[in-house]
Amino acid sequence: MTYGETAVRQTIDRLLSDKRDLDAAADGALDNLDQFHIGGADAVERLIPTLALAHGDVVLDVGSGFGGPARQIARRTGNHVVGIDITPAYVDAARDLTARAGLSDIVRFHNGDIAGFQSDPAFDAALTMHVQMNVRDKTTWFRHIAERLAPGARLAVWEVCQPHRADLPWPMPWSLDGTDSFLVSAETLLACIRDAGFATVEWTNESPWVQDWITKTFANGLPAGPALPMLLDDGYTRVINYTTALANGSLEVWRGCFIKKADWR
Ligand SMILES: C[S@@+](CC[C@H](N)C(=O)[O-])C[C@H]1O[C@@H](n2cnc3c(N)ncnc32)[C@H](O)[C@@H]1O
């Protein structure tokens, strides 16, 4: 089962205990560990301006994983961020890392599905990074996100698309064997988001940027210190398969910015 790791917090504890010179609370110290998408913290930096956050806005991170993006947004902007994720062990790890970072007063995490998530008042902005690949009915899923947002709220996405049908090497970061992977083309994903009640501000193929990021990041081999694949079952194979598929064009990464329509219902 993908996302079946149950002892993530304990693994993080061990990794950080082995690396006593690492200040886990320092900005960027855990960027190699807690960002569960291609592009790492640099990708989050690309999304932040598109959220157009104002003072006091509260942000929803859907499929928040280990919480790296949520903490980064809170640090950069001072805005409160709420993450929601269906995997209990990941939420546990996200809370632990947030406490270590001293950010628990402005970054919170819920365990659950966006479909049943009750929030009042509505959120002012949302993001989702590398999650919809696990969702079969994407339009309904994005409608559930829209339900949680105020009219005019922005949604930023950083997503994997498959330009044409092709066999992929499993495991991938979001699926161990392909049975829980529901990849679509960029055109189809855009249609689903629009059908859910969002207007497009920006929809950009970021695959060239991602290739540059991979080249730069791995120019001197694997980064030293605690790294994301150490938290995941078969982690290194998943990352290698993913970067290979991005390099040969079997997969693409798209960045989007959308606005919830004022007449949404
Ligand atoms: C590849 S990780 C990305 C995590 C995070 N967005 C990031 O970029 O660091 C995918 C995450 O989506 C979560 N997830 C998958 N399906 C979900 C769903 N229907 N609702 C909420 N979270 C989901 C998984 O538990 C996992 O944490």
Tab-separated table of C-alpha atoms and ligand atoms in Angstrom:
chain	number	residue	atom	x	y	z
A	1	MET	CA	0.000	0.000	0.000
A	2	THR	CA	1.368	3.441	-0.949
A	3	TYR	CA	1.801	5.784	2.013
A	4	GLY	CA	1.807	2.710	4.267
A	5	GLU	CA	4.821	3.765	6.342
A	6	THR	CA	3.651	3.767	9.950
A	7	ALA	CA	6.741	4.891	11.888
A	8	VAL	CA	7.730	8.066	10.047
A	9	ARG	CA	8.046	10.135	13.211
A	10	GLN	CA	10.339	7.552	14.749
A	11	THR	CA	12.464	7.464	11.572
A	12	ILE	CA	12.747	11.252	11.631
A	13	ASP	CA	13.713	11.103	15.305
A	14	ARG	CA	16.496	8.634	14.521
A	15	LEU	CA	17.756	10.594	11.501
A	16	LEU	CA	17.874	13.856	13.439
A	17	SER	CA	19.474	12.220	16.490
A	18	ASP	CA	22.232	10.915	14.202
A	19	LYS	CA	22.799	14.437	12.895
A	20	ARG	CA	23.209	16.446	16.066
A	21	ASP	CA	24.851	19.420	14.315
A	22	LEU	CA	21.651	19.985	12.300
A	23	ASP	CA	19.342	22.696	13.706
A	24	ALA	CA	15.939	21.328	12.686
A	25	ALA	CA	14.313	24.674	13.518
A	26	ALA	CA	16.467	26.628	11.065
A	27	ASP	CA	14.824	27.866	7.877
A	28	GLY	CA	15.568	25.374	5.084
A	29	ALA	CA	17.362	22.851	7.315
A	30	LEU	CA	14.928	20.040	6.447
A	31	ASP	CA	14.202	20.975	2.828
A	32	ASN	CA	15.635	17.665	1.585
A	33	LEU	CA	13.472	15.716	4.024
A	34	ASP	CA	10.016	17.254	4.256
A	35	GLN	CA	9.178	18.351	0.687
A	36	PHE	CA	7.404	15.378	-0.949
A	37	HIS	CA	7.336	16.614	-4.570
A	38	ILE	CA	9.804	17.373	-7.340
A	39	GLY	CA	11.356	20.813	-7.099
A	40	GLY	CA	11.576	20.852	-3.290
A	41	ALA	CA	11.417	24.192	-1.496
A	42	ASP	CA	12.166	26.022	-4.770
A	43	ALA	CA	8.848	24.784	-6.183
A	44	VAL	CA	6.994	26.171	-3.149
A	45	GLU	CA	8.731	29.521	-3.711
A	46	ARG	CA	7.202	29.534	-7.211
A	47	LEU	CA	3.707	29.028	-5.801
A	48	ILE	CA	3.791	31.552	-2.949
A	49	PRO	CA	3.476	34.770	-5.027
A	50	THR	CA	0.607	33.276	-7.020
A	51	LEU	CA	-1.434	32.864	-3.814
A	52	ALA	CA	-1.475	36.680	-3.496
A	53	LEU	CA	-1.807	36.437	0.288
A	54	ALA	CA	-2.906	39.391	2.385
A	55	HIS	CA	-2.196	39.906	6.079
A	56	GLY	CA	-4.395	37.561	8.119
A	57	ASP	CA	-5.291	35.234	5.250
A	58	VAL	CA	-5.497	31.560	6.226
A	59	VAL	CA	-4.203	28.981	3.747
A	60	LEU	CA	-5.350	25.383	3.239
A	61	ASP	CA	-2.761	22.798	2.070
A	62	VAL	CA	-4.584	19.754	0.678
A	63	GLY	CA	-2.547	16.541	0.922
A	64	SER	CA	0.015	18.213	3.166
A	65	GLY	CA	2.336	15.213	3.590
A	66	PHE	CA	5.159	15.899	6.052
A	67	GLY	CA	4.251	19.584	6.122
A	68	GLY	CA	7.269	21.121	4.372
A	69	PRO	CA	5.227	23.392	2.070
A	70	ALA	CA	2.879	24.492	4.886
A	71	ARG	CA	5.770	25.462	7.169
A	72	GLN	CA	7.596	27.240	4.349
A	73	ILE	CA	4.547	29.361	3.476
A	74	ALA	CA	3.996	30.251	7.141
A	75	ARG	CA	7.650	31.212	7.550
A	76	ARG	CA	7.783	33.327	4.399
A	77	THR	CA	4.457	35.112	4.765
A	78	GLY	CA	3.488	34.963	8.447
A	79	ASN	CA	0.096	33.591	7.381
A	80	HIS	CA	-1.571	30.730	9.224
A	81	VAL	CA	-1.628	27.445	7.296
A	82	VAL	CA	-3.845	24.398	7.861
A	83	GLY	CA	-2.811	21.101	6.276
A	84	ILE	CA	-5.084	18.135	5.700
A	85	ASP	CA	-3.883	14.655	4.777
A	86	ILE	CA	-5.423	11.183	4.771
A	87	THR	CA	-2.329	9.361	6.073
A	88	PRO	CA	-2.234	9.346	9.917
A	89	ALA	CA	1.520	8.669	10.201
A	90	TYR	CA	2.291	11.591	7.889
A	91	VAL	CA	0.103	13.957	9.911
A	92	ASP	CA	1.848	12.733	13.059
A	93	ALA	CA	5.249	13.458	11.462
A	94	ALA	CA	4.085	16.855	10.169
A	95	ARG	CA	2.964	17.889	13.673
A	96	ASP	CA	6.254	16.700	15.169
A	97	LEU	CA	8.367	18.606	12.614
A	98	THR	CA	6.218	21.705	13.119
A	99	ALA	CA	6.778	21.567	16.873
A	100	ARG	CA	10.527	21.171	16.295
A	101	ALA	CA	10.393	24.236	14.033
A	102	GLY	CA	8.534	26.250	16.677
A	103	LEU	CA	5.646	26.901	14.308
A	104	SER	CA	2.788	25.022	16.008
A	105	ASP	CA	0.947	28.255	16.772
A	106	ILE	CA	0.528	29.118	13.076
A	107	VAL	CA	0.684	25.736	11.283
A	108	ARG	CA	-1.824	22.982	12.097
A	109	PHE	CA	-2.648	19.624	10.554
A	110	HIS	CA	-5.825	17.561	10.305
A	111	ASN	CA	-5.990	13.882	9.511
A	112	GLY	CA	-8.796	13.160	7.098
A	113	ASP	CA	-10.344	13.534	3.694
A	114	ILE	CA	-11.171	16.923	2.206
A	115	ALA	CA	-14.632	15.521	1.369
A	116	GLY	CA	-15.685	15.442	5.027
A	117	PHE	CA	-13.600	18.354	6.276
A	118	GLN	CA	-15.639	21.044	8.014
A	119	SER	CA	-14.112	24.509	8.293
A	120	ASP	CA	-15.592	27.802	9.352
A	121	PRO	CA	-14.807	30.399	8.174
A	122	ALA	CA	-13.818	29.532	4.610
A	123	PHE	CA	-10.130	29.567	3.686
A	124	ASP	CA	-8.647	32.528	1.823
A	125	ALA	CA	-6.304	30.466	-0.362
A	126	ALA	CA	-5.291	26.861	-0.980
A	127	LEU	CA	-2.560	24.809	-2.540
A	128	THR	CA	-2.127	21.189	-3.465
A	129	MET	CA	1.159	19.672	-4.569
A	130	HIS	CA	1.534	16.190	-6.075
A	131	VAL	CA	-1.727	14.777	-4.697
A	132	GLN	CA	-4.370	14.539	-7.455
A	133	MET	CA	-2.450	11.661	-9.106
A	134	ASN	CA	-3.977	9.490	-6.361
A	135	VAL	CA	-7.513	10.712	-7.036
A	136	ARG	CA	-9.721	9.020	-9.641
A	137	ASP	CA	-12.612	11.525	-9.695
A	138	LYS	CA	-10.645	14.741	-9.959
A	139	THR	CA	-13.522	17.125	-10.665
A	140	THR	CA	-15.352	16.065	-7.492
A	141	TRP	CA	-12.132	16.303	-5.503
A	142	PHE	CA	-11.418	19.855	-6.707
A	143	ARG	CA	-15.076	20.735	-5.981
A	144	HIS	CA	-14.500	19.629	-2.388
A	145	ILE	CA	-11.528	22.013	-2.250
A	146	ALA	CA	-13.645	24.812	-3.742
A	147	GLU	CA	-16.320	24.210	-1.071
A	148	ARG	CA	-13.776	25.078	1.625
A	149	LEU	CA	-12.709	28.357	-0.047
A	150	ALA	CA	-14.083	31.898	0.023
A	151	PRO	CA	-15.277	33.338	-3.311
A	152	GLY	CA	-12.288	34.817	-5.124
A	153	ALA	CA	-9.821	32.660	-3.171
A	154	ARG	CA	-6.796	31.445	-5.076
A	155	LEU	CA	-5.736	27.830	-5.584
A	156	ALA	CA	-2.128	26.959	-6.512
A	157	VAL	CA	-1.298	23.508	-7.878
A	158	TRP	CA	1.975	21.711	-8.662
A	159	GLU	CA	1.010	18.526	-10.408
A	160	VAL	CA	2.218	15.549	-12.384
A	161	CYS	CA	0.613	14.930	-15.784
A	162	GLN	CA	1.029	12.216	-18.394
A	163	PRO	CA	1.093	13.674	-21.921
A	164	HIS	CA	0.362	10.323	-23.603
A	165	ARG	CA	-0.401	6.799	-22.486
A	166	ALA	CA	2.840	4.911	-21.815
A	167	ASP	CA	4.010	2.215	-19.447
A	168	LEU	CA	5.725	3.724	-16.429
A	169	PRO	CA	8.367	2.093	-14.253
A	170	TRP	CA	6.822	1.423	-10.842
A	171	PRO	CA	7.208	2.278	-8.030
A	172	MET	CA	6.700	6.034	-8.325
A	173	PRO	CA	6.619	8.481	-5.385
A	174	TRP	CA	2.771	8.456	-5.361
A	175	SER	CA	2.193	4.788	-6.139
A	176	LEU	CA	4.066	1.578	-5.459
A	177	ASP	CA	2.500	-0.491	-8.245
A	178	GLY	CA	0.283	1.807	-10.322
A	179	THR	CA	-3.037	0.516	-8.937
A	180	ASP	CA	-3.669	3.780	-7.048
A	181	SER	CA	-2.302	6.070	-9.764
A	182	PHE	CA	-4.762	8.041	-11.928
A	183	LEU	CA	-2.617	10.173	-14.192
A	184	VAL	CA	-4.204	12.349	-16.864
A	185	SER	CA	-2.928	14.796	-19.458
A	186	ALA	CA	-2.477	18.484	-18.653
A	187	GLU	CA	-5.516	19.298	-20.837
A	188	THR	CA	-7.721	16.854	-18.916
A	189	LEU	CA	-6.502	18.048	-15.519
A	190	LEU	CA	-7.140	21.667	-16.475
A	191	ALA	CA	-10.670	20.767	-17.592
A	192	CYS	CA	-11.353	19.012	-14.263
A	193	ILE	CA	-10.192	22.045	-12.236
A	194	ARG	CA	-12.275	24.415	-14.365
A	195	ASP	CA	-15.325	22.122	-14.158
A	196	ALA	CA	-14.960	22.243	-10.370
A	197	GLY	CA	-15.639	25.997	-10.466
A	198	PHE	CA	-12.239	27.646	-10.841
A	199	ALA	CA	-11.168	30.266	-13.381
A	200	THR	CA	-7.650	29.963	-14.766
A	201	VAL	CA	-5.056	32.592	-13.924
A	202	GLU	CA	-2.063	30.569	-15.088
A	203	TRP	CA	-1.389	27.054	-16.385
A	204	THR	CA	2.259	26.438	-17.199
A	205	ASN	CA	4.337	23.429	-18.176
A	206	GLU	CA	7.186	23.554	-15.643
A	207	SER	CA	9.001	20.465	-16.969
A	208	PRO	CA	11.975	22.483	-18.346
A	209	TRP	CA	12.348	24.258	-14.986
A	210	VAL	CA	12.136	20.874	-13.227
A	211	GLN	CA	14.887	19.425	-15.439
A	212	ASP	CA	17.157	22.354	-14.558
A	213	TRP	CA	16.313	21.893	-10.874
A	214	ILE	CA	17.173	18.176	-10.997
A	215	THR	CA	20.492	18.910	-12.749
A	216	LYS	CA	21.392	21.602	-10.225
A	217	THR	CA	20.250	19.648	-7.169
A	218	PHE	CA	22.000	16.380	-7.998
A	219	ALA	CA	25.088	17.850	-9.744
A	220	ASN	CA	27.322	16.633	-6.934
A	221	GLY	CA	25.447	13.405	-6.191
A	222	LEU	CA	22.827	12.952	-3.500
A	223	PRO	CA	22.519	15.817	-1.022
A	224	ALA	CA	24.086	15.023	2.353
A	225	GLY	CA	21.994	14.543	5.489
A	226	PRO	CA	18.436	13.355	6.144
A	227	ALA	CA	16.552	13.001	2.865
A	228	LEU	CA	12.969	12.256	1.822
A	229	PRO	CA	13.677	8.774	0.348
A	230	MET	CA	14.829	7.671	3.821
A	231	LEU	CA	11.244	8.107	5.059
A	232	LEU	CA	9.616	6.098	2.266
A	233	ASP	CA	9.337	2.408	1.445
A	234	ASP	CA	11.562	1.833	-1.609
A	235	GLY	CA	12.240	5.573	-1.527
A	236	TYR	CA	15.327	5.791	-3.735
A	237	THR	CA	13.846	3.585	-6.482
A	238	ARG	CA	10.720	5.766	-6.511
A	239	VAL	CA	12.732	8.957	-6.932
A	240	ILE	CA	14.981	7.447	-9.639
A	241	ASN	CA	11.967	6.127	-11.602
A	242	TYR	CA	10.249	9.502	-11.371
A	243	THR	CA	13.250	11.559	-12.491
A	244	THR	CA	13.829	9.105	-15.345
A	245	ALA	CA	10.224	9.445	-16.560
A	246	LEU	CA	10.483	13.246	-16.348
A	247	ALA	CA	13.753	13.203	-18.301
A	248	ASN	CA	12.367	11.059	-21.153
A	249	GLY	CA	9.114	13.026	-21.377
A	250	SER	CA	6.784	10.248	-20.130
A	251	LEU	CA	5.708	12.616	-17.377
A	252	GLU	CA	5.407	16.383	-17.074
A	253	VAL	CA	5.039	18.808	-14.156
A	254	TRP	CA	2.460	21.590	-14.478
A	255	ARG	CA	1.969	24.618	-12.255
A	256	GLY	CA	-1.387	26.289	-12.031
A	257	CYS	CA	-3.006	29.263	-10.382
A	258	PHE	CA	-6.798	29.477	-10.242
A	259	ILE	CA	-9.497	31.628	-8.661
A	260	LYS	CA	-12.706	30.290	-7.188
A	261	LYS	CA	-15.456	31.871	-9.253
A	262	ALA	CA	-17.661	34.398	-7.472
A	263	ASP	CA	-20.800	32.628	-8.794
A	264	TRP	CA	-19.562	29.182	-7.640
A	265	ARG	CA	-22.236	26.846	-6.303
B	1	LIG	C1	3.378	12.878	-2.891
B	1	LIG	S1	2.745	13.326	-1.329
B	1	LIG	C2	2.791	15.110	-1.393
B	1	LIG	C3	2.796	15.729	-0.012
B	1	LIG	C4	2.887	17.265	0.028
B	1	LIG	N1	1.839	17.872	-0.758
B	1	LIG	C5	4.222	17.744	-0.447
B	1	LIG	O1	4.298	18.164	-1.597
B	1	LIG	O2	5.186	17.711	0.326
B	1	LIG	C6	1.023	12.986	-1.504
B	1	LIG	C7	0.249	13.173	-0.216
B	1	LIG	O3	-1.127	13.179	-0.528
B	1	LIG	C8	-1.824	12.495	0.491
B	1	LIG	N2	-3.102	12.092	-0.123
B	1	LIG	C9	-3.331	11.199	-1.098
B	1	LIG	N3	-4.634	11.156	-1.420
B	1	LIG	C10	-5.242	12.083	-0.623
B	1	LIG	C11	-6.576	12.524	-0.458
B	1	LIG	N4	-7.587	12.014	-1.161
B	1	LIG	N5	-6.831	13.472	0.456
B	1	LIG	C12	-5.827	14.012	1.206
B	1	LIG	N6	-4.543	13.625	1.109
B	1	LIG	C13	-4.261	12.669	0.201
B	1	LIG	C14	-0.903	11.375	0.895
B	1	LIG	O4	-1.190	10.901	2.190
B	1	LIG	C15	0.443	12.096	0.814
B	1	LIG	O5	0.784	12.694	2.026
